[in-house]
Coordinates of C-alpha atoms in Angstrom, one line a residue:
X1 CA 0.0 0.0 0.0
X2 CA 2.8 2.2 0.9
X3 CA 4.3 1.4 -2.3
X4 CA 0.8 2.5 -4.4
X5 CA 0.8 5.7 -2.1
X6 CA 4.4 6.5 -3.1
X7 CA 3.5 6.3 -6.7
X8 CA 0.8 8.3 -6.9
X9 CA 2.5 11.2 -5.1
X10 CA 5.1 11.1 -7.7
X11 CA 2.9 10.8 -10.6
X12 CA 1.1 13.6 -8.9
X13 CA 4.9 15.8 -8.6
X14 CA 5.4 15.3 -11.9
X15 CA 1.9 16.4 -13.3
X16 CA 2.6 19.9 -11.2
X17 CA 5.7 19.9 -12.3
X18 CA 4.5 19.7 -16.0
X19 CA 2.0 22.0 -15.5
X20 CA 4.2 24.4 -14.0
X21 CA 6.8 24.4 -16.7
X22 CA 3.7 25.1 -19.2
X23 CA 2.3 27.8 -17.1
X24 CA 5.6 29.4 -17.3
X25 CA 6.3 29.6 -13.5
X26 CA 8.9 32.5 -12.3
X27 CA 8.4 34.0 -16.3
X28 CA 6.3 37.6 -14.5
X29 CA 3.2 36.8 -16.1
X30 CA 0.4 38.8 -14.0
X31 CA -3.0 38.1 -13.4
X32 CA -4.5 39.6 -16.2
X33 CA -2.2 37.7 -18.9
X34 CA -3.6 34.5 -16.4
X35 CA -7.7 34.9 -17.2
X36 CA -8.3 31.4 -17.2
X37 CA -6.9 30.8 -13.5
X38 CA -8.1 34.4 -11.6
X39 CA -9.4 34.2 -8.1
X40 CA -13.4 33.0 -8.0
X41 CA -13.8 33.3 -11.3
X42 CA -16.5 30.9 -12.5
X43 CA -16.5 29.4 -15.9
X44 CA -19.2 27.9 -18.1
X45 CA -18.0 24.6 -19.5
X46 CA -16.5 25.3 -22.7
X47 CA -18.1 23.6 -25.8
X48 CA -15.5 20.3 -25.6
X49 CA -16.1 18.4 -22.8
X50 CA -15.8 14.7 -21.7
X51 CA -18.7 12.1 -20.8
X52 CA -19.1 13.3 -17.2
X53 CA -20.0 17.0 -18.8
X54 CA -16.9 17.9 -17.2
X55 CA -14.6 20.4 -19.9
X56 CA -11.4 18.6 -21.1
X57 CA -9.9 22.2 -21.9
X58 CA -6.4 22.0 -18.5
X59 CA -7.1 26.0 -17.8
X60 CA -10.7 25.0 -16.5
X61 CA -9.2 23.2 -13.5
X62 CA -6.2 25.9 -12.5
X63 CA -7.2 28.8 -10.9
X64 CA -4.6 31.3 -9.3
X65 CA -4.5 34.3 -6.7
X66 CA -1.6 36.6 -5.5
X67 CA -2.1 37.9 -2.2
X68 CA -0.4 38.9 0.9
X69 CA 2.8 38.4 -0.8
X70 CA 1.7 34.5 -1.4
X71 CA 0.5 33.1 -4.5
X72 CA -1.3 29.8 -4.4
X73 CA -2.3 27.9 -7.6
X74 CA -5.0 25.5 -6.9
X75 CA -5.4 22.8 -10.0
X76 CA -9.0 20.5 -9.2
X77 CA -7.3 17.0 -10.3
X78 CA -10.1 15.1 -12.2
X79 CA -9.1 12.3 -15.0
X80 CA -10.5 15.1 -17.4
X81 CA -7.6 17.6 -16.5
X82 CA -5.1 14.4 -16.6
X83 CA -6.3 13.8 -20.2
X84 CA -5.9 17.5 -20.7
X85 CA -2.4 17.6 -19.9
X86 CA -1.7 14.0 -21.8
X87 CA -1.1 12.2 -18.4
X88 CA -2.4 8.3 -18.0
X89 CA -3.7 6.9 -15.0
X90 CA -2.8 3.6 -13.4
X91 CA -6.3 1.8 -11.6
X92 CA -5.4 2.9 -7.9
X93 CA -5.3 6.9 -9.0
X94 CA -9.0 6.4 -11.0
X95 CA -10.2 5.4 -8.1
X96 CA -9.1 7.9 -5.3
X97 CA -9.9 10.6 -8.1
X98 CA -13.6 8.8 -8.2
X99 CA -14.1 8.6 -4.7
X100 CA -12.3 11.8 -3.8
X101 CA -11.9 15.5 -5.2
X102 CA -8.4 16.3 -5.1
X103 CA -7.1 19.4 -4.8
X104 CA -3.2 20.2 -5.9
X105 CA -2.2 23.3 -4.3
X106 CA 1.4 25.4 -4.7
X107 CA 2.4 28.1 -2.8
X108 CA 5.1 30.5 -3.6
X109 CA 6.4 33.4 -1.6
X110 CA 9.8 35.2 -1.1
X111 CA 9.7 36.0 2.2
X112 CA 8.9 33.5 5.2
X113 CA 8.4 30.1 5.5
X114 CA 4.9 28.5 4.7
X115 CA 5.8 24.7 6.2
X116 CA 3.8 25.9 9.6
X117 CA 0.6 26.8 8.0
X118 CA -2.1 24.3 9.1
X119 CA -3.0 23.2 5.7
X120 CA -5.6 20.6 6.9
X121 CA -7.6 23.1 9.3
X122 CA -7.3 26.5 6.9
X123 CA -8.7 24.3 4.0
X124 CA -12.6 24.1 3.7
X125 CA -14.6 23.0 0.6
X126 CA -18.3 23.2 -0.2
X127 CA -20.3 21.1 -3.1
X128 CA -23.2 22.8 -4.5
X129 CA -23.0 24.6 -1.1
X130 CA -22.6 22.5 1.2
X131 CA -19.4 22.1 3.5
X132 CA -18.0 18.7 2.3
X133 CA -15.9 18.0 5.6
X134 CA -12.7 18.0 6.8
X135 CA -10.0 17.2 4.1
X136 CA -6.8 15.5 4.4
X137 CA -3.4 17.1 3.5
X138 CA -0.4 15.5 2.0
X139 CA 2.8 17.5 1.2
X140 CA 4.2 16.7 -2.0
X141 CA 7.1 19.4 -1.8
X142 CA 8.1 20.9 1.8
X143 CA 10.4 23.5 0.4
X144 CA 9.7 26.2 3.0
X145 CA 9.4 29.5 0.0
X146 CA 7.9 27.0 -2.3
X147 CA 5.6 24.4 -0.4
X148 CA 3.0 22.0 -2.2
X149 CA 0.6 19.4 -1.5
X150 CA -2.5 17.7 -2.3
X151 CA -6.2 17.9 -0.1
X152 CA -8.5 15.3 -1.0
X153 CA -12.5 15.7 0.6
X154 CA -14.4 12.6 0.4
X155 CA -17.0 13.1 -3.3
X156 CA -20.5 13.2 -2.4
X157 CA -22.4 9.6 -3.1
X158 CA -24.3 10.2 -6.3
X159 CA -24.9 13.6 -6.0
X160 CA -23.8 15.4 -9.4
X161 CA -21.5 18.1 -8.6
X162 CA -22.6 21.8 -9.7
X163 CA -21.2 24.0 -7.9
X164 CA -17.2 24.1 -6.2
X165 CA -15.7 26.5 -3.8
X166 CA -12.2 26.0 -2.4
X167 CA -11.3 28.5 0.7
X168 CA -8.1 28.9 1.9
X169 CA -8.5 30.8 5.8
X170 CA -5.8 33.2 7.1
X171 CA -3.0 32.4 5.1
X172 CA -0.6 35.7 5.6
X173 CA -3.0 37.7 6.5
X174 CA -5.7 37.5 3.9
X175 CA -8.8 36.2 5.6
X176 CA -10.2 33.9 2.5
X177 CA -9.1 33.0 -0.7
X178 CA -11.9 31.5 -2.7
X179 CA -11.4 28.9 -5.3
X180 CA -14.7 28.1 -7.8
X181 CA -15.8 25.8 -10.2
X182 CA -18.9 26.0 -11.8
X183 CA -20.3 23.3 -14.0

């Protein structure tokens, strides 16, 4: 089990990492040149998507916000947003992304250490408006100027998802950060 675990994280790493390197990190893009990842923004599913309704377009999962001197890039990991980005799946990560939504979540700051924020507690998400319970934190990088992990919340039965909203509390003193997906 340990050894399924391990390989998931770094087929996870790697995806960020990709995605990253696409996104340009470090290049001084700003928010405006980033539309399709701005804070709470919610998009419409654009006209190609895949058999859960879900888009298949990568930029419809990433969303980004720069405050406080922190900026977090939140990407919703879903086998959509894999296929997106070209990525296969082995059986043991299509099912913890059908039972779970799994968020990926990068910080980056120049100043400070992040490692002793309380990912875990700060972290809330509500489906179609309703808190979905405590989620679980896993550190993929625990670089202290450039930490990175994964949350996954427990999906709702059968309930089709509509509505997704990702807060981040407190983190350098910006009270919440919302994160929203509409579908």
């Amino acid at each position: 089990m340990a050894k399924q675990k391990h390989r998931f994280l770094l087929f996870f790493s790697l995806l960020v990492l990709v995605a990253l390197v696409m996104a340009g990190c470090g290049q001084g893009k700003t928010e405006t040149q980033n539309a399709p990842l701005t804070l709470g923004q919610a998009q419409k599913p654009p006209a190609g998507q895949a058999g859960t309704g879900r888009p298949v377009e990568a930029s419809f999962y990433e969303r980004r916000d720069s405050q406080g001197g922190v900026t977090v890039e939140v990407t919703w990991l879903t086998p959509e947003y894999l296929q997106a980005r070209s990525l296969k799946m082995i059986p043991e990560q299509e099912k913890d992304l059908s039972t779970n939504l799994i968020f990926n979540i990068a910080l980056t700051t120049h100043s400070g250490d992040l490692r002793d924020f309380d990912f875990a507690g700060a972290i809330r998400l509500k489906v179609n408006g309703r808190d979905a319970g405590p989620g679980t934190w896993e550190f993929v990088s625990q670089d202290g100027h450039h930490p990175e992990g994964m949350i996954r919340f427990k999906a709702p039965g059968n309930e089709p998802l509509r509505e997704l909203t990702l807060s981040i509390n407190n983190l350098r003193g910006v009270p919440v950060r919302e994160f929203k997906w509409q579908l």
